[in-house]
């Protein structure tokens, strides 16, 4: 079966990620389902790596939907914080933290830290599982280098985008149009690799 006629479930409850998936996959004509259509809660992220968490999410979505699944586990690594918040990015300021809470906490922790020590990178791991018991998930990774600004700028995107400076563009990720972000982000890089792998399945 070609990738164009594929039917998959996207294993995320994050609407920002979902919008990016839809835009990146639109040219392919795949039939995309969302895990919420199948009415179950999100998987618990008990892994200690992006890879483990992405597998947990993909397996869960494949199980509840009976469809092949694509999952994303991603996060922001800040050099000054030795890679934190990393896999805990969505929970940085608490279990049910909003994007604004997380941004405020990160800006607070980095208060007074000079630009050259504010290097950061977004990480994205995408996992594709043909079914819930798939013993050889397809795993692809992408990273996006930048640094943390001193205040939030821009209202596109999601998560930490307003405080993530994209050096080549001299602006925050939240100032980029979605098509621009989706051509260069950590998720875009991982997705390009994943689509290449899916062609060979
Ligand atoms: P799902 O598990 O349902 O996909 P989630 O938001 O819990 O949603 P993660 O566990 O992968 O997803 O957490 C990733 C966090 O990293 C996310 O909540 C953002 O705060 C941040 N993040 C990831 N990709 C991002 C991006 O493209 N722009 C800004 N922040 C991003």
PDB file of C-alpha atoms and ligand atoms in Angstrom:
ATOM      1  CA  UNK A   1       0.000   0.000   0.000  1.00  0.00           C
ATOM      2  CA  UNK A   2       1.392   3.432  -0.934  1.00  0.00           C
ATOM      3  CA  UNK A   3       1.703   6.103   1.727  1.00  0.00           C
ATOM      4  CA  UNK A   4      -0.937   8.203  -0.049  1.00  0.00           C
ATOM      5  CA  UNK A   5      -3.664   5.692   0.693  1.00  0.00           C
ATOM      6  CA  UNK A   6      -2.609   5.228   4.310  1.00  0.00           C
ATOM      7  CA  UNK A   7      -5.006   5.681   7.173  1.00  0.00           C
ATOM      8  CA  UNK A   8      -3.319   6.610  10.455  1.00  0.00           C
ATOM      9  CA  UNK A   9      -4.162   7.901  13.905  1.00  0.00           C
ATOM     10  CA  UNK A  10      -2.187  10.858  15.232  1.00  0.00           C
ATOM     11  CA  UNK A  11      -1.391  10.088  18.866  1.00  0.00           C
ATOM     12  CA  UNK A  12      -1.488  13.536  20.384  1.00  0.00           C
ATOM     13  CA  UNK A  13      -3.802  15.604  22.525  1.00  0.00           C
ATOM     14  CA  UNK A  14      -1.763  18.758  21.821  1.00  0.00           C
ATOM     15  CA  UNK A  15      -3.708  20.937  19.366  1.00  0.00           C
ATOM     16  CA  UNK A  16      -0.611  22.896  18.348  1.00  0.00           C
ATOM     17  CA  UNK A  17       1.209  19.739  17.310  1.00  0.00           C
ATOM     18  CA  UNK A  18      -1.903  18.425  15.596  1.00  0.00           C
ATOM     19  CA  UNK A  19      -2.223  21.544  13.429  1.00  0.00           C
ATOM     20  CA  UNK A  20       1.430  21.131  12.411  1.00  0.00           C
ATOM     21  CA  UNK A  21       0.929  17.452  11.565  1.00  0.00           C
ATOM     22  CA  UNK A  22      -2.090  18.323   9.438  1.00  0.00           C
ATOM     23  CA  UNK A  23      -0.169  20.985   7.529  1.00  0.00           C
ATOM     24  CA  UNK A  24       2.942  18.833   7.034  1.00  0.00           C
ATOM     25  CA  UNK A  25       0.967  15.789   5.896  1.00  0.00           C
ATOM     26  CA  UNK A  26      -1.626  17.649   3.774  1.00  0.00           C
ATOM     27  CA  UNK A  27       0.170  17.183   0.420  1.00  0.00           C
ATOM     28  CA  UNK A  28       0.188  13.415   0.942  1.00  0.00           C
ATOM     29  CA  UNK A  29      -3.533  12.802   1.048  1.00  0.00           C
ATOM     30  CA  UNK A  30      -3.246  10.373   3.932  1.00  0.00           C
ATOM     31  CA  UNK A  31      -6.420   9.883   5.977  1.00  0.00           C
ATOM     32  CA  UNK A  32      -5.639  11.304   9.423  1.00  0.00           C
ATOM     33  CA  UNK A  33      -7.591  10.373  12.528  1.00  0.00           C
ATOM     34  CA  UNK A  34      -7.092  11.947  15.931  1.00  0.00           C
ATOM     35  CA  UNK A  35      -6.841   9.795  19.043  1.00  0.00           C
ATOM     36  CA  UNK A  36      -9.681  11.748  20.705  1.00  0.00           C
ATOM     37  CA  UNK A  37     -12.080  10.283  18.085  1.00  0.00           C
ATOM     38  CA  UNK A  38     -11.601   6.981  19.871  1.00  0.00           C
ATOM     39  CA  UNK A  39     -12.627   8.438  23.188  1.00  0.00           C
ATOM     40  CA  UNK A  40      -9.833   7.323  25.479  1.00  0.00           C
ATOM     41  CA  UNK A  41      -7.492   9.347  27.676  1.00  0.00           C
ATOM     42  CA  UNK A  42      -3.917  10.024  26.590  1.00  0.00           C
ATOM     43  CA  UNK A  43      -1.197   7.513  27.439  1.00  0.00           C
ATOM     44  CA  UNK A  44       0.769   8.062  30.638  1.00  0.00           C
ATOM     45  CA  UNK A  45       4.265   9.319  29.847  1.00  0.00           C
ATOM     46  CA  UNK A  46       6.285   7.180  32.218  1.00  0.00           C
ATOM     47  CA  UNK A  47       9.404   6.811  30.036  1.00  0.00           C
ATOM     48  CA  UNK A  48      12.767   8.412  30.731  1.00  0.00           C
ATOM     49  CA  UNK A  49      13.516   9.236  27.096  1.00  0.00           C
ATOM     50  CA  UNK A  50      11.682  10.896  24.212  1.00  0.00           C
ATOM     51  CA  UNK A  51      11.864   7.554  22.411  1.00  0.00           C
ATOM     52  CA  UNK A  52      10.201   5.588  25.211  1.00  0.00           C
ATOM     53  CA  UNK A  53       7.433   8.139  25.622  1.00  0.00           C
ATOM     54  CA  UNK A  54       6.743   8.330  21.897  1.00  0.00           C
ATOM     55  CA  UNK A  55       6.472   4.534  21.760  1.00  0.00           C
ATOM     56  CA  UNK A  56       4.077   4.507  24.737  1.00  0.00           C
ATOM     57  CA  UNK A  57       1.865   7.085  23.002  1.00  0.00           C
ATOM     58  CA  UNK A  58       1.907   5.361  19.596  1.00  0.00           C
ATOM     59  CA  UNK A  59       1.168   1.951  21.121  1.00  0.00           C
ATOM     60  CA  UNK A  60      -1.736   3.345  23.122  1.00  0.00           C
ATOM     61  CA  UNK A  61      -3.278   5.110  20.102  1.00  0.00           C
ATOM     62  CA  UNK A  62      -2.844   2.039  17.884  1.00  0.00           C
ATOM     63  CA  UNK A  63      -4.486  -0.107  20.552  1.00  0.00           C
ATOM     64  CA  UNK A  64      -7.574   2.090  21.026  1.00  0.00           C
ATOM     65  CA  UNK A  65      -8.056   2.801  17.318  1.00  0.00           C
ATOM     66  CA  UNK A  66      -7.009  -0.437  15.618  1.00  0.00           C
ATOM     67  CA  UNK A  67      -5.087   1.771  13.162  1.00  0.00           C
ATOM     68  CA  UNK A  68      -1.400   2.416  12.524  1.00  0.00           C
ATOM     69  CA  UNK A  69      -0.266   5.323  14.711  1.00  0.00           C
ATOM     70  CA  UNK A  70       2.159   8.237  14.569  1.00  0.00           C
ATOM     71  CA  UNK A  71       3.208   9.718  17.929  1.00  0.00           C
ATOM     72  CA  UNK A  72       5.404  12.673  18.827  1.00  0.00           C
ATOM     73  CA  UNK A  73       7.376  13.179  21.989  1.00  0.00           C
ATOM     74  CA  UNK A  74       9.194  16.454  22.027  1.00  0.00           C
ATOM     75  CA  UNK A  75      10.626  19.092  24.304  1.00  0.00           C
ATOM     76  CA  UNK A  76      13.040  21.914  24.865  1.00  0.00           C
ATOM     77  CA  UNK A  77      16.605  21.359  26.104  1.00  0.00           C
ATOM     78  CA  UNK A  78      18.299  24.396  27.632  1.00  0.00           C
ATOM     79  CA  UNK A  79      22.092  24.190  27.845  1.00  0.00           C
ATOM     80  CA  UNK A  80      22.351  26.339  30.999  1.00  0.00           C
ATOM     81  CA  UNK A  81      19.909  23.932  32.691  1.00  0.00           C
ATOM     82  CA  UNK A  82      21.894  20.864  31.552  1.00  0.00           C
ATOM     83  CA  UNK A  83      19.159  19.802  29.132  1.00  0.00           C
ATOM     84  CA  UNK A  84      16.128  20.557  31.314  1.00  0.00           C
ATOM     85  CA  UNK A  85      13.181  20.726  30.953  1.00  0.00           C
ATOM     86  CA  UNK A  86      13.690  18.053  28.212  1.00  0.00           C
ATOM     87  CA  UNK A  87      11.161  15.238  28.441  1.00  0.00           C
ATOM     88  CA  UNK A  88       9.397  17.196  31.198  1.00  0.00           C
ATOM     89  CA  UNK A  89       8.807  20.285  29.013  1.00  0.00           C
ATOM     90  CA  UNK A  90       5.009  20.161  29.085  1.00  0.00           C
ATOM     91  CA  UNK A  91       5.038  19.659  32.889  1.00  0.00           C
ATOM     92  CA  UNK A  92       7.871  22.103  33.690  1.00  0.00           C
ATOM     93  CA  UNK A  93       5.830  24.247  36.032  1.00  0.00           C
ATOM     94  CA  UNK A  94       3.525  21.491  37.297  1.00  0.00           C
ATOM     95  CA  UNK A  95       1.356  18.572  36.183  1.00  0.00           C
ATOM     96  CA  UNK A  96      -1.343  20.627  34.428  1.00  0.00           C
ATOM     97  CA  UNK A  97       0.790  23.626  33.513  1.00  0.00           C
ATOM     98  CA  UNK A  98      -0.290  25.900  30.660  1.00  0.00           C
ATOM     99  CA  UNK A  99       2.148  27.081  27.984  1.00  0.00           C
ATOM    100  CA  UNK A 100       2.151  30.505  29.678  1.00  0.00           C
ATOM    101  CA  UNK A 101       3.028  28.987  33.084  1.00  0.00           C
ATOM    102  CA  UNK A 102       5.934  27.066  31.551  1.00  0.00           C
ATOM    103  CA  UNK A 103       7.236  30.116  29.685  1.00  0.00           C
ATOM    104  CA  UNK A 104       7.061  32.233  32.837  1.00  0.00           C
ATOM    105  CA  UNK A 105       8.917  29.639  34.855  1.00  0.00           C
ATOM    106  CA  UNK A 106      11.675  29.299  32.255  1.00  0.00           C
ATOM    107  CA  UNK A 107      12.121  33.075  31.942  1.00  0.00           C
ATOM    108  CA  UNK A 108      12.292  33.290  35.726  1.00  0.00           C
ATOM    109  CA  UNK A 109      14.897  30.527  36.021  1.00  0.00           C
ATOM    110  CA  UNK A 110      17.011  32.217  33.318  1.00  0.00           C
ATOM    111  CA  UNK A 111      16.697  35.725  34.734  1.00  0.00           C
ATOM    112  CA  UNK A 112      20.038  37.552  34.409  1.00  0.00           C
ATOM    113  CA  UNK A 113      21.643  34.743  32.357  1.00  0.00           C
ATOM    114  CA  UNK A 114      23.486  36.342  29.400  1.00  0.00           C
ATOM    115  CA  UNK A 115      22.554  35.539  25.776  1.00  0.00           C
ATOM    116  CA  UNK A 116      25.621  33.373  25.119  1.00  0.00           C
ATOM    117  CA  UNK A 117      24.507  31.030  27.900  1.00  0.00           C
ATOM    118  CA  UNK A 118      20.879  30.802  26.737  1.00  0.00           C
ATOM    119  CA  UNK A 119      21.456  28.232  23.955  1.00  0.00           C
ATOM    120  CA  UNK A 120      18.606  25.759  23.571  1.00  0.00           C
ATOM    121  CA  UNK A 121      17.273  23.182  21.174  1.00  0.00           C
ATOM    122  CA  UNK A 122      13.906  21.653  20.493  1.00  0.00           C
ATOM    123  CA  UNK A 123      13.956  17.879  20.184  1.00  0.00           C
ATOM    124  CA  UNK A 124      11.313  15.814  18.427  1.00  0.00           C
ATOM    125  CA  UNK A 125      11.030  12.049  18.233  1.00  0.00           C
ATOM    126  CA  UNK A 126       8.375  10.629  15.933  1.00  0.00           C
ATOM    127  CA  UNK A 127       7.350   7.005  16.167  1.00  0.00           C
ATOM    128  CA  UNK A 128       5.275   5.052  13.680  1.00  0.00           C
ATOM    129  CA  UNK A 129       3.751   1.733  14.754  1.00  0.00           C
ATOM    130  CA  UNK A 130       1.847  -0.466  12.329  1.00  0.00           C
ATOM    131  CA  UNK A 131      -0.172  -1.927  15.205  1.00  0.00           C
ATOM    132  CA  UNK A 132      -0.071  -1.987  19.000  1.00  0.00           C
ATOM    133  CA  UNK A 133       2.219  -5.053  19.160  1.00  0.00           C
ATOM    134  CA  UNK A 134       4.579  -3.829  16.432  1.00  0.00           C
ATOM    135  CA  UNK A 135       8.029  -5.071  17.567  1.00  0.00           C
ATOM    136  CA  UNK A 136       9.963  -2.768  15.204  1.00  0.00           C
ATOM    137  CA  UNK A 137       8.543   0.752  15.465  1.00  0.00           C
ATOM    138  CA  UNK A 138       9.936   3.297  13.009  1.00  0.00           C
ATOM    139  CA  UNK A 139      11.765   5.958  15.068  1.00  0.00           C
ATOM    140  CA  UNK A 140      12.908   9.320  13.646  1.00  0.00           C
ATOM    141  CA  UNK A 141      14.432  12.330  15.378  1.00  0.00           C
ATOM    142  CA  UNK A 142      14.898  16.011  14.607  1.00  0.00           C
ATOM    143  CA  UNK A 143      16.460  18.929  16.512  1.00  0.00           C
ATOM    144  CA  UNK A 144      16.169  22.708  16.078  1.00  0.00           C
ATOM    145  CA  UNK A 145      18.888  24.944  17.535  1.00  0.00           C
ATOM    146  CA  UNK A 146      18.283  28.421  18.916  1.00  0.00           C
ATOM    147  CA  UNK A 147      18.356  30.341  22.160  1.00  0.00           C
ATOM    148  CA  UNK A 148      15.948  31.549  24.796  1.00  0.00           C
ATOM    149  CA  UNK A 149      14.824  35.165  24.548  1.00  0.00           C
ATOM    150  CA  UNK A 150      14.338  37.429  27.563  1.00  0.00           C
ATOM    151  CA  UNK A 151      10.659  37.959  26.876  1.00  0.00           C
ATOM    152  CA  UNK A 152       7.857  36.346  24.896  1.00  0.00           C
ATOM    153  CA  UNK A 153       7.306  37.673  21.364  1.00  0.00           C
ATOM    154  CA  UNK A 154       4.764  36.596  18.714  1.00  0.00           C
ATOM    155  CA  UNK A 155       1.468  34.790  18.811  1.00  0.00           C
ATOM    156  CA  UNK A 156       1.759  31.963  16.298  1.00  0.00           C
ATOM    157  CA  UNK A 157       2.706  28.401  17.148  1.00  0.00           C
ATOM    158  CA  UNK A 158       2.403  26.879  20.602  1.00  0.00           C
ATOM    159  CA  UNK A 159       4.372  25.844  23.675  1.00  0.00           C
ATOM    160  CA  UNK A 160       7.701  27.633  24.086  1.00  0.00           C
ATOM    161  CA  UNK A 161       7.639  29.184  20.563  1.00  0.00           C
ATOM    162  CA  UNK A 162       7.327  32.816  21.816  1.00  0.00           C
ATOM    163  CA  UNK A 163      10.637  32.598  23.737  1.00  0.00           C
ATOM    164  CA  UNK A 164      12.598  30.464  21.257  1.00  0.00           C
ATOM    165  CA  UNK A 165      14.783  32.598  19.005  1.00  0.00           C
ATOM    166  CA  UNK A 166      15.489  31.182  15.551  1.00  0.00           C
ATOM    167  CA  UNK A 167      18.973  32.609  14.863  1.00  0.00           C
ATOM    168  CA  UNK A 168      18.816  32.518  11.034  1.00  0.00           C
ATOM    169  CA  UNK A 169      15.492  34.338  11.012  1.00  0.00           C
ATOM    170  CA  UNK A 170      16.249  36.851  13.811  1.00  0.00           C
ATOM    171  CA  UNK A 171      12.828  36.315  15.311  1.00  0.00           C
ATOM    172  CA  UNK A 172      10.997  34.020  17.681  1.00  0.00           C
ATOM    173  CA  UNK A 173       9.411  30.785  16.475  1.00  0.00           C
ATOM    174  CA  UNK A 174       6.034  32.361  17.309  1.00  0.00           C
ATOM    175  CA  UNK A 175       6.692  35.143  14.793  1.00  0.00           C
ATOM    176  CA  UNK A 176       7.140  32.660  11.940  1.00  0.00           C
ATOM    177  CA  UNK A 177       4.222  31.802   9.674  1.00  0.00           C
ATOM    178  CA  UNK A 178       3.168  28.205  10.250  1.00  0.00           C
ATOM    179  CA  UNK A 179       4.456  27.153   6.814  1.00  0.00           C
ATOM    180  CA  UNK A 180       7.884  28.619   7.625  1.00  0.00           C
ATOM    181  CA  UNK A 181       8.077  26.890  10.998  1.00  0.00           C
ATOM    182  CA  UNK A 182       6.920  23.631   9.419  1.00  0.00           C
ATOM    183  CA  UNK A 183       9.714  23.779   6.859  1.00  0.00           C
ATOM    184  CA  UNK A 184      12.546  24.066   9.414  1.00  0.00           C
ATOM    185  CA  UNK A 185      11.453  22.890  12.863  1.00  0.00           C
ATOM    186  CA  UNK A 186      12.567  19.849  14.843  1.00  0.00           C
ATOM    187  CA  UNK A 187       9.196  18.280  13.952  1.00  0.00           C
ATOM    188  CA  UNK A 188       9.636  19.062  10.244  1.00  0.00           C
ATOM    189  CA  UNK A 189      13.099  17.439  10.223  1.00  0.00           C
ATOM    190  CA  UNK A 190      11.831  14.315  11.994  1.00  0.00           C
ATOM    191  CA  UNK A 191       8.779  14.174   9.711  1.00  0.00           C
ATOM    192  CA  UNK A 192      10.884  14.367   6.559  1.00  0.00           C
ATOM    193  CA  UNK A 193      12.858  11.335   7.773  1.00  0.00           C
ATOM    194  CA  UNK A 194       9.696   9.486   8.770  1.00  0.00           C
ATOM    195  CA  UNK A 195       8.031   9.995   5.382  1.00  0.00           C
ATOM    196  CA  UNK A 196      11.158   8.674   3.686  1.00  0.00           C
ATOM    197  CA  UNK A 197      11.011   5.556   5.894  1.00  0.00           C
ATOM    198  CA  UNK A 198       7.288   5.059   5.289  1.00  0.00           C
ATOM    199  CA  UNK A 199       7.874   5.024   1.525  1.00  0.00           C
ATOM    200  CA  UNK A 200      10.041   1.927   2.059  1.00  0.00           C
ATOM    201  CA  UNK A 201       7.605  -0.029   4.217  1.00  0.00           C
TER     202      UNK A 201
HETATM  203  P1  LIG B   1       0.969  14.879  23.574  1.00  0.00           P
HETATM  204  O1  LIG B   1       1.793  14.038  24.528  1.00  0.00           O
HETATM  205  O2  LIG B   1      -0.475  14.598  23.669  1.00  0.00           O
HETATM  206  O3  LIG B   1       1.504  14.824  22.163  1.00  0.00           O
HETATM  207  P2  LIG B   1       2.153  17.071  25.047  1.00  0.00           P
HETATM  208  O4  LIG B   1       2.000  18.568  24.966  1.00  0.00           O
HETATM  209  O5  LIG B   1       2.028  16.439  26.403  1.00  0.00           O
HETATM  210  O6  LIG B   1       1.100  16.433  24.018  1.00  0.00           O
HETATM  211  P3  LIG B   1       4.921  16.293  24.963  1.00  0.00           P
HETATM  212  O7  LIG B   1       4.799  15.419  26.152  1.00  0.00           O
HETATM  213  O8  LIG B   1       5.692  15.783  23.787  1.00  0.00           O
HETATM  214  O9  LIG B   1       3.499  16.689  24.383  1.00  0.00           O
HETATM  215  O10 LIG B   1       5.501  17.674  25.455  1.00  0.00           O
HETATM  216  C1  LIG B   1       6.164  18.493  24.564  1.00  0.00           C
HETATM  217  C2  LIG B   1       6.235  19.891  25.123  1.00  0.00           C
HETATM  218  O11 LIG B   1       7.400  20.505  24.557  1.00  0.00           O
HETATM  219  C3  LIG B   1       5.042  20.712  24.641  1.00  0.00           C
HETATM  220  O12 LIG B   1       3.983  20.718  25.576  1.00  0.00           O
HETATM  221  C4  LIG B   1       5.678  22.084  24.443  1.00  0.00           C
HETATM  222  O13 LIG B   1       5.683  22.749  25.674  1.00  0.00           O
HETATM  223  C5  LIG B   1       7.107  21.751  24.044  1.00  0.00           C
HETATM  224  N1  LIG B   1       7.203  21.735  22.570  1.00  0.00           N
HETATM  225  C6  LIG B   1       7.328  20.649  21.755  1.00  0.00           C
HETATM  226  N2  LIG B   1       7.332  21.026  20.468  1.00  0.00           N
HETATM  227  C7  LIG B   1       7.200  22.355  20.464  1.00  0.00           C
HETATM  228  C8  LIG B   1       7.144  23.322  19.440  1.00  0.00           C
HETATM  229  O14 LIG B   1       7.154  22.985  18.165  1.00  0.00           O
HETATM  230  N3  LIG B   1       7.020  24.598  19.795  1.00  0.00           N
HETATM  231  C9  LIG B   1       6.977  24.960  21.082  1.00  0.00           C
HETATM  232  N4  LIG B   1       7.012  24.126  22.117  1.00  0.00           N
HETATM  233  C10 LIG B   1       7.138  22.819  21.807  1.00  0.00           C
END
